Each structure stands twice: as structure tokens, then as C-alpha cells.
Coordinates of N, CA and C in Angstrom, one line a residue:
X1 N -6.8 4.1 0.8 CA -6.5 3.4 2.1 C -7.6 3.7 3.0
X2 N -8.1 2.8 3.9 CA -9.3 3.2 4.9 C -8.9 2.6 6.1
X3 N -9.1 2.9 7.2 CA -9.0 2.3 8.7 C -9.7 3.5 9.4
X4 N -10.2 2.4 10.6 CA -11.0 3.3 11.7 C -10.6 2.9 12.9
X5 N -10.7 3.8 13.8 CA -10.3 3.8 15.3 C -11.3 4.6 16.0
X6 N -11.7 3.7 17.1 CA -12.6 4.5 18.1 C -12.1 5.6 18.8
X7 N -10.9 5.4 18.9 CA -10.0 6.8 19.9 C -9.8 7.8 18.9
X8 N -9.1 7.4 18.0 CA -8.5 8.5 16.9 C -8.9 8.5 15.5
X9 N -9.0 9.9 15.0 CA -9.4 10.1 13.8 C -7.9 10.6 12.8
X10 N -7.1 10.8 13.4 CA -6.1 11.2 12.9 C -4.9 9.9 12.7
X11 N -5.2 9.1 11.6 CA -4.5 8.1 11.4 C -3.3 8.1 10.5
X12 N -2.4 7.6 10.4 CA -1.2 7.5 9.5 C -0.9 6.5 8.8
X13 N -0.8 6.4 7.6 CA -0.5 5.2 6.9 C 1.0 5.2 6.1
X14 N 1.5 4.1 6.0 CA 2.9 3.9 5.5 C 3.0 2.4 4.9
X15 N 4.0 2.4 4.2 CA 4.4 1.2 3.7 C 5.3 0.4 4.6
X16 N 5.0 -0.9 5.1 CA 5.7 -1.4 6.0 C 6.7 -2.3 5.3
X17 N 6.4 -3.0 4.0 CA 7.2 -4.0 3.3 C 6.6 -4.1 1.9
X18 N 7.6 -4.2 1.1 CA 7.2 -4.9 -0.3 C 8.1 -5.9 -0.7
X19 N 7.7 -7.0 -1.4 CA 8.1 -8.1 -1.9 C 9.5 -8.0 -2.5
X20 N 10.5 -8.8 -2.3 CA 11.8 -8.6 -3.2 C 11.3 -8.8 -4.6
X21 N 11.9 -8.1 -5.5 CA 11.7 -8.2 -6.9 C 10.2 -7.9 -7.2
X22 N 9.7 -7.2 -6.5 CA 8.3 -6.6 -7.0 C 8.1 -6.0 -8.2
X23 N 7.1 -6.2 -9.2 CA 7.2 -5.3 -10.3 C 6.7 -4.2 -10.4
X24 N 6.7 -3.7 -9.1 CA 6.1 -2.4 -9.0 C 6.7 -1.4 -7.8
X25 N 6.5 -0.1 -8.1 CA 7.1 0.6 -6.8 C 5.7 1.3 -6.2
X26 N 5.7 1.6 -4.8 CA 4.7 2.2 -4.2 C 5.1 3.1 -3.1
X27 N 4.1 3.9 -2.9 CA 4.2 5.1 -1.9 C 3.0 5.5 -1.5
X28 N 2.9 6.2 -0.4 CA 1.4 6.8 0.2 C 1.5 8.2 0.3
X29 N 0.3 8.5 0.0 CA 0.0 10.2 0.2 C -1.4 10.4 1.0
X30 N -1.2 10.6 2.4 CA -2.4 10.7 3.0 C -3.2 9.2 3.0
X31 N -4.3 9.1 2.6 CA -4.9 8.0 2.4 C -4.8 7.1 0.9
X32 N -4.0 8.0 0.0 CA -4.1 7.3 -1.4 C -2.7 6.4 -1.1
X33 N -2.8 5.2 -1.8 CA -1.7 4.3 -2.3 C -1.2 4.4 -3.5
X34 N -0.2 4.9 -3.9 CA 0.3 5.1 -5.4 C 1.0 3.9 -5.8
X35 N 0.6 3.2 -7.0 CA 1.5 2.0 -7.3 C 2.0 2.3 -8.9
X36 N 3.0 2.1 -9.0 CA 3.5 2.2 -10.5 C 3.9 0.9 -10.9
X37 N 3.5 0.4 -11.9 CA 3.9 -0.9 -12.7 C 5.3 -0.7 -13.1
X38 N 6.3 -1.5 -13.2 CA 7.4 -1.5 -13.7 C 7.6 -2.7 -14.7
X39 N 7.1 -3.9 -14.7 CA 6.9 -4.8 -15.7 C 5.8 -5.9 -15.1
X40 N 5.6 -6.7 -16.1 CA 4.6 -7.9 -15.7 C 5.1 -8.7 -14.4
X41 N 4.1 -8.9 -13.5 CA 4.4 -10.0 -12.4 C 3.3 -9.7 -11.3
X42 N 3.8 -10.5 -10.3 CA 3.1 -10.4 -9.0 C 4.2 -10.1 -7.7
X43 N 3.5 -9.3 -7.1 CA 4.2 -9.0 -5.6 C 3.5 -8.7 -4.6
X44 N 3.8 -8.8 -3.4 CA 3.1 -8.4 -2.1 C 3.3 -7.0 -1.4
X45 N 2.5 -6.4 -0.8 CA 2.7 -5.2 -0.2 C 2.1 -5.2 1.1
X46 N 2.8 -4.8 2.3 CA 2.1 -4.9 3.5 C 2.2 -3.0 4.0
X47 N 1.0 -2.6 4.1 CA 0.6 -1.5 4.7 C 0.3 -1.4 6.1
X48 N 0.9 -0.3 6.8 CA 0.5 -0.3 8.2 C 0.0 1.1 8.4
X49 N -1.0 1.2 9.4 CA -1.8 2.3 9.8 C -1.2 2.4 11.6
X50 N -1.1 3.7 11.7 CA -0.8 3.9 13.1 C -1.7 5.1 13.7
X51 N -2.2 4.9 14.9 CA -3.0 5.9 15.4 C -2.2 6.8 16.3
X52 N -2.7 7.8 17.0 CA -2.0 8.7 18.0 C -1.0 8.3 19.0
X53 N -1.4 7.0 19.5 CA -0.5 6.3 20.6 C 0.4 5.5 19.8
X54 N 0.6 5.4 18.4 CA 1.5 4.6 17.8 C 1.0 3.1 17.7
X55 N 0.0 2.9 18.2 CA -0.6 1.3 18.0 C -0.7 1.1 16.3
X56 N -0.3 0.1 15.9 CA -0.3 -0.4 14.7 C -0.9 -1.6 14.2
X57 N -1.5 -1.5 13.0 CA -2.6 -2.5 12.3 C -1.7 -2.9 10.9
X58 N -1.5 -4.0 10.7 CA -0.8 -4.4 9.2 C -2.1 -5.0 8.4
X59 N -1.7 -4.9 7.1 CA -2.6 -5.5 6.0 C -1.5 -5.8 4.8
X60 N -1.6 -6.9 4.5 CA -0.8 -7.5 3.4 C -1.7 -8.0 2.2
X61 N -1.3 -7.6 1.0 CA -2.2 -8.1 0.1 C -1.1 -8.0 -1.3
X62 N -1.8 -8.9 -2.5 CA -1.1 -9.2 -3.5 C -1.4 -8.3 -4.6
X63 N -0.5 -7.6 -5.5 CA -0.5 -6.8 -6.3 C 0.1 -7.4 -7.6
X64 N -1.0 -7.3 -8.8 CA -0.8 -8.1 -10.0 C -0.6 -7.3 -11.0
X65 N 0.6 -7.0 -11.8 CA 0.8 -6.3 -13.0 C 0.7 -6.9 -14.1
X66 N -0.3 -6.2 -14.9 CA -0.5 -7.1 -16.0 C 0.4 -6.0 -17.2
X67 N 0.6 -6.9 -18.4 CA 1.2 -6.1 -19.6 C 0.4 -5.0 -20.1
X68 N 0.8 -3.9 -20.6 CA 0.2 -2.9 -21.0 C -0.3 -3.3 -22.4
X69 N -1.6 -2.7 -22.5 CA -2.1 -3.0 -23.9 C -1.2 -2.4 -25.1
X70 N -1.2 -3.2 -26.2 CA -0.2 -2.6 -27.4 C -1.0 -1.4 -27.9
X71 N -0.2 -0.3 -28.2 CA -0.9 1.1 -28.8 C -0.9 0.6 -30.3
X72 N -1.8 1.1 -30.7 CA -2.3 0.9 -32.4 C -1.9 2.3 -33.0

């Protein structure tokens, strides 16, 4: 995850929302977004970033989970 703020360099990321019945779980760790596919499908996730004044910016995107390749 990346965000830029002219006043603050210490930004905090969090998950604001995940669509109902999303085929994945998600978490953040610092600037990393960790996604874990549960099954095939599509869902949306909204990420929030906060600066030291608690000002917020949001970004929403679509996550597509594909079927796992069959092991041979």
C-alpha cells in the first residue's frame, strides 16, 4: 500500500470495508495488504489511510479470486 502526505510521513492503513460474501479475507500489516482467497469469486475492498491529524482518504478496488491450478 502506498500513500503520500505533504505534512505527515507516519501514515496508518486499515481496512474500512469488505463486500458481503467476499471470497477472501484481508488484513493489513504496516504498508502490506494481506489477502487470503477462500473460493472463486469477486468482491470489493475499501482501504483507509489516516495521517497524524486523523484525516482520512479511502480507496476502493475489486479483488478477483481465481480457481487454484489443479495439482498433478
